Amino acid sequence: MSSEHVQGTVAEGFEPVQEEFAAVAAEQGGDYAAQLVAHVDGERVVDLWTGPAITGDSLTGVFSSTKGAAHLVVALLVQEGVLDLDQRVAHYWPEFGAAGKGGITLRELLAHRAGVVGADDGFTGDEIADDRVIAERLAPQRPYWRPGTAFGYHALVIGALTGEVVRRVTGRSIQEHYEERVRKPFGLDFYLGLPEELEPRFLTTQPMLPTPEQLAQLEANATGPDSLTGIAFNRNHPKAPELGELPNLKVVRTLSPASVGGVASARGLAGMYAAAISGPEPLLRPETAAEFAQIHSIGDDLVTRNRNAFGLGFSIVSDDYPVLGQGAFGHSGAAGSQAFADPRSGLAYGYNRRRFAFPGGAAPENVRLVRAVHAAATA
């Protein structure tokens, strides 16, 4: 696949990014469909897409990249003094203090250190789509490790837990705050709750197509449904939907659970992080961005069983992409999306793909694409 199969535009000096994107598309082959967008100091410098059925306006489920939108709201409320990172969660939400969780602070919760990664009996598809139901079920849940002693990815529930804190304090959901304070003012194609009239622009997530070797690797690393990993990814409920099917469920797109329910284009992903750090009045003051991007948990993740690095609600993306500056923050999504802000270079990045990538999480091609974009941005 040559560069003419890649559509869109790049600013002067970003031509190597288009070439790298074309090279990725050629290697992926088949029905690879993806979008790549970048801003530098608030200016869009890369706006590319390739593959069947997809355009620059297409929207797909972005899975855990949703957490970036949810926790941008939390960062704004901390910045304004509405929330205190070192206050106990139970101060805001008394029911959460049950079963040994009374001492957990908002900071520990945001850093994936609370140990409340799921429910003993799991959730149905309708339940996992509803943050209020998740929060109600997890309030009495005993944590799966002593809070603060370790960390593990609260994959499907972190947005419901932090969202309940937001709702208790402000009377409004994370989704409502995001719509009014972030999405609408900046005109972002990144939705926590997809409007019915935009459904025709939505492309379903396509399942992973692993090679025989990749399938063997997945099977070798498989965990049981009642393991910590199984509980965190809701495989312990007999009627739970598959992770890759979540955005294809209308109830998930409508209610948009703040952990995984967002629908976006790469323009929306990059645009949100550009709004966070760029322009005459960025959403986050530098000191707020620095605190939320400070490493709070790093090393062996009890849930994913590999290395992870978290700030507060955001991933430490420079741990995955060492070319980025210290203080870069963002979040990836299970099918392969990746989005972040790098305040030191002024870079905001958004990547989205339709088919679920192997092995899940940020698609491997992001390593090459991030390197190309960062090189052009800092040349």
Coordinates of C-alpha atoms in Angstrom, one line a residue:
M1 CA 0.0 0.0 0.0
S2 CA 1.6 3.3 -1.1
S3 CA 1.2 6.7 0.4
E4 CA -1.6 7.6 -2.1
H5 CA -3.8 5.1 -0.3
V6 CA -3.5 7.3 2.8
Q7 CA -5.9 10.2 2.7
G8 CA -5.9 13.5 4.5
T9 CA -3.3 16.3 5.1
V10 CA -0.1 17.0 6.9
A11 CA 1.6 20.3 7.6
E12 CA 5.0 21.1 6.1
G13 CA 7.7 19.1 7.8
F14 CA 5.3 16.3 8.7
E15 CA 5.5 14.4 5.4
P16 CA 7.6 11.6 7.1
V17 CA 4.6 10.9 9.3
Q18 CA 2.4 10.3 6.3
E19 CA 5.1 8.0 4.9
E20 CA 5.3 6.0 8.1
F21 CA 1.6 5.7 8.3
A22 CA 1.5 4.4 4.7
A23 CA 4.2 1.9 5.6
V24 CA 2.2 0.7 8.6
A25 CA -0.9 0.3 6.4
A26 CA 1.1 -1.7 3.8
E27 CA 2.4 -4.1 6.5
Q28 CA -1.0 -4.5 8.2
G29 CA -2.7 -5.1 4.8
G30 CA -6.1 -6.7 4.6
D31 CA -8.9 -4.5 5.9
Y32 CA -6.7 -2.3 8.1
A33 CA -8.7 0.9 8.8
A34 CA -7.2 3.6 11.0
Q35 CA -7.0 7.4 11.7
L36 CA -4.0 9.4 12.9
V37 CA -4.1 13.0 14.1
A38 CA -1.6 15.3 15.8
H39 CA -1.6 18.9 17.1
V40 CA 1.5 20.9 18.0
D41 CA 0.9 23.9 20.2
G42 CA -2.8 23.7 19.4
E43 CA -2.4 23.6 15.6
R44 CA -3.5 20.4 13.8
V45 CA -0.5 19.3 11.8
V46 CA -1.5 15.7 11.0
D47 CA -4.9 14.5 9.9
L48 CA -4.7 11.2 8.1
W49 CA -6.8 8.1 7.5
T50 CA -6.6 4.9 5.5
G51 CA -8.6 1.7 4.9
P52 CA -12.1 0.6 3.8
A53 CA -15.2 2.3 5.0
I54 CA -13.3 4.8 7.2
T55 CA -13.0 8.5 6.8
G56 CA -11.6 11.3 8.9
D57 CA -15.1 11.8 10.3
S58 CA -15.7 8.1 11.2
L59 CA -16.4 7.3 14.9
T60 CA -15.4 4.1 16.7
G61 CA -15.4 2.8 20.2
V62 CA -12.2 3.9 21.9
F63 CA -12.5 1.6 25.0
S64 CA -10.1 2.8 27.8
S65 CA -9.1 6.0 26.0
T66 CA -12.4 7.1 27.5
K67 CA -10.6 7.2 30.9
G68 CA -8.6 10.2 29.7
A69 CA -11.8 12.2 29.1
A70 CA -13.3 11.1 32.5
H71 CA -10.2 12.0 34.4
L72 CA -9.7 15.3 32.6
V73 CA -13.0 16.2 34.3
V74 CA -11.6 15.1 37.7
A75 CA -8.4 17.1 37.1
L76 CA -10.5 20.2 36.5
L77 CA -12.5 19.7 39.7
V78 CA -9.3 19.2 41.7
Q79 CA -7.8 22.3 40.0
E80 CA -10.8 24.3 41.2
G81 CA -10.7 23.0 44.7
V82 CA -14.0 21.1 44.4
L83 CA -12.2 17.8 45.0
D84 CA -9.2 17.1 47.3
L85 CA -6.9 14.3 46.1
D86 CA -5.9 13.5 49.7
Q87 CA -9.4 13.3 51.1
R88 CA -10.9 9.9 51.8
V89 CA -13.3 8.7 49.2
A90 CA -15.7 7.7 52.0
H91 CA -15.8 11.4 53.0
Y92 CA -17.6 12.1 49.7
W93 CA -19.3 8.8 49.4
P94 CA -19.9 7.2 52.9
E95 CA -21.1 3.8 51.6
F96 CA -17.8 3.2 49.9
G97 CA -16.1 3.0 53.3
A98 CA -17.5 -0.5 53.9
A99 CA -15.4 -3.7 54.1
G100 CA -12.1 -2.1 55.0
K101 CA -12.1 0.7 52.4
G102 CA -12.6 3.6 54.8
G103 CA -9.1 4.9 54.5
I104 CA -8.7 4.9 50.7
T105 CA -8.1 8.4 49.4
L106 CA -9.1 9.8 46.1
R107 CA -5.4 9.9 45.1
E108 CA -5.1 6.1 45.8
L109 CA -8.2 5.4 43.8
L110 CA -7.1 7.4 40.8
A111 CA -3.7 5.6 41.0
H112 CA -5.4 2.1 40.7
R113 CA -4.3 1.3 44.3
A114 CA -7.8 0.7 45.9
G115 CA -8.1 -3.0 45.1
V116 CA -11.7 -2.7 44.0
V117 CA -11.3 -4.0 40.4
G118 CA -14.6 -5.7 40.1
A119 CA -17.4 -7.6 41.8
D120 CA -17.4 -11.1 43.2
D121 CA -20.3 -12.1 40.9
G122 CA -19.5 -9.9 37.9
F123 CA -21.8 -7.8 35.9
T124 CA -24.3 -8.4 33.0
G125 CA -23.9 -6.3 29.8
D126 CA -26.6 -3.8 31.0
E127 CA -24.9 -3.5 34.4
I128 CA -21.4 -2.9 33.1
A129 CA -22.8 -0.1 30.9
D130 CA -24.3 1.8 33.8
D131 CA -21.8 3.6 36.1
R132 CA -24.5 4.1 38.8
V133 CA -25.1 0.3 39.0
I134 CA -21.3 -0.4 39.1
A135 CA -20.8 2.1 41.9
E136 CA -23.8 0.7 43.9
R137 CA -22.5 -2.8 43.6
L138 CA -18.9 -2.0 44.5
A139 CA -19.6 0.2 47.6
P140 CA -19.9 -2.9 49.8
Q141 CA -17.3 -5.0 47.9
R142 CA -14.2 -6.1 49.9
P143 CA -11.0 -5.0 48.1
Y144 CA -9.0 -7.8 46.4
W145 CA -5.8 -6.6 48.0
R146 CA -5.0 -4.4 51.0
P147 CA -5.5 -0.9 49.6
G148 CA -2.3 1.0 49.0
T149 CA 0.0 -2.0 49.2
A150 CA 0.0 -2.7 45.5
F151 CA -1.7 -1.5 42.3
G152 CA -3.8 -3.2 39.6
Y153 CA -5.7 -1.9 36.6
H154 CA -9.3 -1.1 37.5
A155 CA -10.1 -1.7 33.9
L156 CA -13.9 -1.6 33.7
V157 CA -14.8 0.2 36.9
I158 CA -12.4 3.1 37.7
G159 CA -14.6 5.6 35.9
A160 CA -17.7 4.5 37.8
L161 CA -15.9 4.8 41.1
T162 CA -14.4 8.3 40.4
G163 CA -17.6 9.2 38.7
E164 CA -19.6 8.5 41.9
V165 CA -17.3 10.8 43.8
V166 CA -17.9 13.5 41.2
R167 CA -21.7 12.9 41.4
R168 CA -21.8 13.0 45.2
V169 CA -19.9 16.3 45.4
T170 CA -21.4 18.2 42.4
G171 CA -24.8 16.4 41.8
R172 CA -23.8 15.8 38.2
S173 CA -22.2 12.9 36.3
I174 CA -18.7 12.9 34.8
Q175 CA -20.4 12.5 31.4
E176 CA -22.5 15.7 32.0
H177 CA -19.4 17.7 33.1
Y178 CA -17.4 16.5 30.1
E179 CA -20.1 17.4 27.6
E180 CA -20.5 20.9 29.0
R181 CA -17.0 21.8 29.9
V182 CA -14.8 19.9 27.4
R183 CA -16.6 18.4 24.4
K184 CA -19.1 21.1 23.5
P185 CA -16.9 24.2 23.9
F186 CA -14.1 22.7 21.7
G187 CA -16.4 21.0 19.2
L188 CA -14.8 17.6 19.8
D189 CA -15.7 14.4 18.0
F190 CA -15.2 12.5 21.3
Y191 CA -18.5 11.6 22.9
L192 CA -19.3 10.2 26.4
G193 CA -22.8 9.2 25.2
L194 CA -23.2 9.1 21.4
P195 CA -26.1 11.2 20.2
E196 CA -28.7 9.2 18.2
E197 CA -28.2 11.5 15.1
L198 CA -24.5 10.5 15.0
E199 CA -25.1 6.7 14.9
P200 CA -24.7 6.6 11.1
R201 CA -21.0 7.8 11.5
F202 CA -20.3 4.9 14.0
L203 CA -18.2 2.0 12.8
T204 CA -18.5 -1.3 14.7
T205 CA -15.3 -2.6 16.3
Q206 CA -14.1 -5.7 14.3
P207 CA -12.7 -8.7 16.2
M208 CA -9.0 -9.6 16.5
L209 CA -7.7 -11.9 13.8
P210 CA -4.7 -13.5 15.5
T211 CA -2.2 -15.6 13.5
P212 CA -1.8 -19.2 14.7
E213 CA 1.3 -18.1 16.6
Q214 CA -0.5 -15.2 18.2
L215 CA -3.4 -17.4 19.2
A216 CA -1.0 -19.9 20.8
Q217 CA 0.5 -17.0 22.8
L218 CA -2.9 -15.8 23.9
E219 CA -3.8 -19.3 25.0
A220 CA -0.5 -19.7 26.9
N221 CA -1.1 -16.5 28.8
A222 CA -4.8 -17.1 29.5
T223 CA -6.2 -16.5 33.0
G224 CA -9.2 -18.0 34.6
P225 CA -12.5 -16.2 34.9
D226 CA -12.3 -16.1 38.7
S227 CA -8.6 -14.9 38.7
L228 CA -7.9 -11.2 39.5
T229 CA -7.6 -10.6 35.8
G230 CA -10.8 -12.4 35.1
I231 CA -12.7 -10.4 37.7
A232 CA -11.2 -7.1 36.6
F233 CA -12.3 -7.7 33.0
N234 CA -15.7 -9.1 34.0
R235 CA -15.1 -12.6 32.8
N236 CA -16.6 -14.0 36.0
H237 CA -20.2 -13.4 35.0
P238 CA -21.7 -16.1 32.7
K239 CA -23.6 -13.6 30.6
A240 CA -20.9 -10.9 30.4
P241 CA -20.3 -9.6 26.9
E242 CA -16.8 -10.0 25.3
L243 CA -14.6 -7.0 25.9
G244 CA -14.3 -6.4 22.2
E245 CA -18.0 -6.2 21.7
L246 CA -18.7 -3.5 24.3
P247 CA -18.8 -0.5 22.0
N248 CA -20.9 -2.5 19.5
L249 CA -23.7 -2.6 22.2
K250 CA -26.1 0.3 21.8
V251 CA -26.6 0.5 25.6
V252 CA -22.8 1.1 26.0
R253 CA -22.7 3.8 23.4
T254 CA -25.8 5.5 24.9
L255 CA -24.8 5.4 28.6
S256 CA -21.1 5.6 27.9
P257 CA -19.5 4.1 31.1
A258 CA -16.7 6.4 32.0
S259 CA -14.1 3.6 31.9
V260 CA -14.7 2.2 28.4
G261 CA -17.8 3.7 26.7
G262 CA -16.4 6.6 24.7
V263 CA -16.9 6.9 21.0
A264 CA -14.5 9.1 19.0
S265 CA -12.4 9.9 15.9
A266 CA -8.7 10.4 16.1
R267 CA -9.5 14.1 15.6
G268 CA -11.5 14.0 18.8
L269 CA -8.9 12.2 20.7
A270 CA -6.0 14.5 19.8
G271 CA -8.3 17.6 20.0
M272 CA -9.1 16.9 23.6
Y273 CA -5.5 16.7 24.7
A274 CA -4.7 19.8 22.7
A275 CA -7.4 21.6 24.6
A276 CA -5.9 20.3 27.8
I277 CA -2.5 21.8 27.3
S278 CA -2.5 24.3 24.4
G279 CA -4.0 27.7 23.5
P280 CA -4.2 31.0 25.3
E281 CA -6.3 29.3 28.1
P282 CA -5.6 25.6 28.3
L283 CA -8.0 23.6 30.4
L284 CA -5.3 22.5 32.7
R285 CA -2.8 24.7 34.5
P286 CA 0.8 23.4 34.2
E287 CA 0.9 22.5 37.8
T288 CA -2.3 20.5 37.6
A289 CA -1.1 18.6 34.5
A290 CA 2.2 17.9 36.3
E291 CA 0.5 16.5 39.3
F292 CA -1.9 14.2 37.3
A293 CA 1.1 13.1 35.2
Q294 CA 3.3 12.3 38.1
I295 CA 4.1 8.6 38.5
H296 CA 2.0 7.2 41.4
S297 CA 2.1 3.5 40.5
I298 CA 4.8 1.7 38.5
G299 CA 6.0 -1.8 38.1
D300 CA 4.1 -5.1 38.2
D301 CA 0.4 -4.7 37.7
L302 CA -1.6 -7.3 39.7
V303 CA -4.4 -7.3 37.1
T304 CA -2.6 -7.2 33.7
R305 CA 0.3 -9.2 35.0
N306 CA 2.9 -7.1 33.2
R307 CA 4.6 -3.7 33.7
N308 CA 2.3 -0.6 34.0
A309 CA 2.8 3.0 34.9
F310 CA 0.0 5.2 36.1
G311 CA -0.4 8.8 37.2
L312 CA -3.8 10.0 38.5
G313 CA -6.4 8.5 36.2
F314 CA -4.0 8.7 33.3
S315 CA -1.3 6.4 32.0
I316 CA 2.4 7.5 32.0
V317 CA 2.7 7.2 28.3
S318 CA 6.5 8.1 28.3
D319 CA 7.0 4.6 29.9
D320 CA 5.7 3.1 26.6
Y321 CA 7.2 5.8 24.3
P322 CA 10.5 6.9 25.7
V323 CA 10.9 9.7 23.1
L324 CA 8.2 11.6 24.9
G325 CA 9.0 14.2 27.5
Q326 CA 8.6 13.6 31.3
G327 CA 5.1 14.6 32.2
A328 CA 3.4 13.2 29.2
F329 CA -0.1 11.8 30.1
G330 CA -2.9 10.1 28.3
H331 CA -4.6 6.7 27.9
S332 CA -4.8 3.9 25.4
G333 CA -7.8 1.7 24.6
A334 CA -8.2 -2.1 24.2
A335 CA -8.7 -2.2 20.5
G336 CA -5.5 -0.2 19.8
S337 CA -6.4 3.4 20.2
Q338 CA -3.8 5.8 21.8
A339 CA -4.1 9.4 22.8
F340 CA -2.0 11.7 24.9
A341 CA -0.6 15.2 25.6
D342 CA 3.2 15.9 25.8
P343 CA 3.4 19.3 27.4
R344 CA 7.2 19.6 26.9
S345 CA 6.8 19.4 23.1
G346 CA 3.3 20.8 22.9
L347 CA 2.3 17.6 21.1
A348 CA -1.3 16.1 21.3
Y349 CA -1.7 12.8 19.6
G350 CA -4.7 10.6 18.6
Y351 CA -4.7 7.2 16.9
N352 CA -7.7 5.0 16.3
R353 CA -8.2 1.7 14.5
R354 CA -11.2 -0.3 13.7
R355 CA -10.0 -3.9 14.0
F356 CA -9.0 -5.1 17.5
A357 CA -5.2 -5.2 17.5
F358 CA -3.0 -8.0 18.9
P359 CA -2.4 -8.4 21.8
G360 CA -4.9 -5.8 23.0
G361 CA -4.1 -2.4 24.5
A362 CA -2.3 0.3 22.5
A363 CA -1.6 -1.2 19.1
P364 CA 2.1 -1.9 18.5
E365 CA 2.3 0.4 15.5
N366 CA 1.9 3.3 17.8
V367 CA 5.6 3.0 18.7
R368 CA 6.6 3.9 15.1
L369 CA 3.9 6.5 14.6
V370 CA 4.6 8.3 17.9
R371 CA 8.3 8.3 17.1
A372 CA 7.6 9.8 13.7
V373 CA 5.2 12.4 14.9
H374 CA 7.5 13.5 17.8
A375 CA 10.5 13.7 15.5
A376 CA 8.6 16.0 13.2
A377 CA 7.2 18.1 16.0
T378 CA 10.6 18.7 17.6
A379 CA 12.7 19.1 14.5

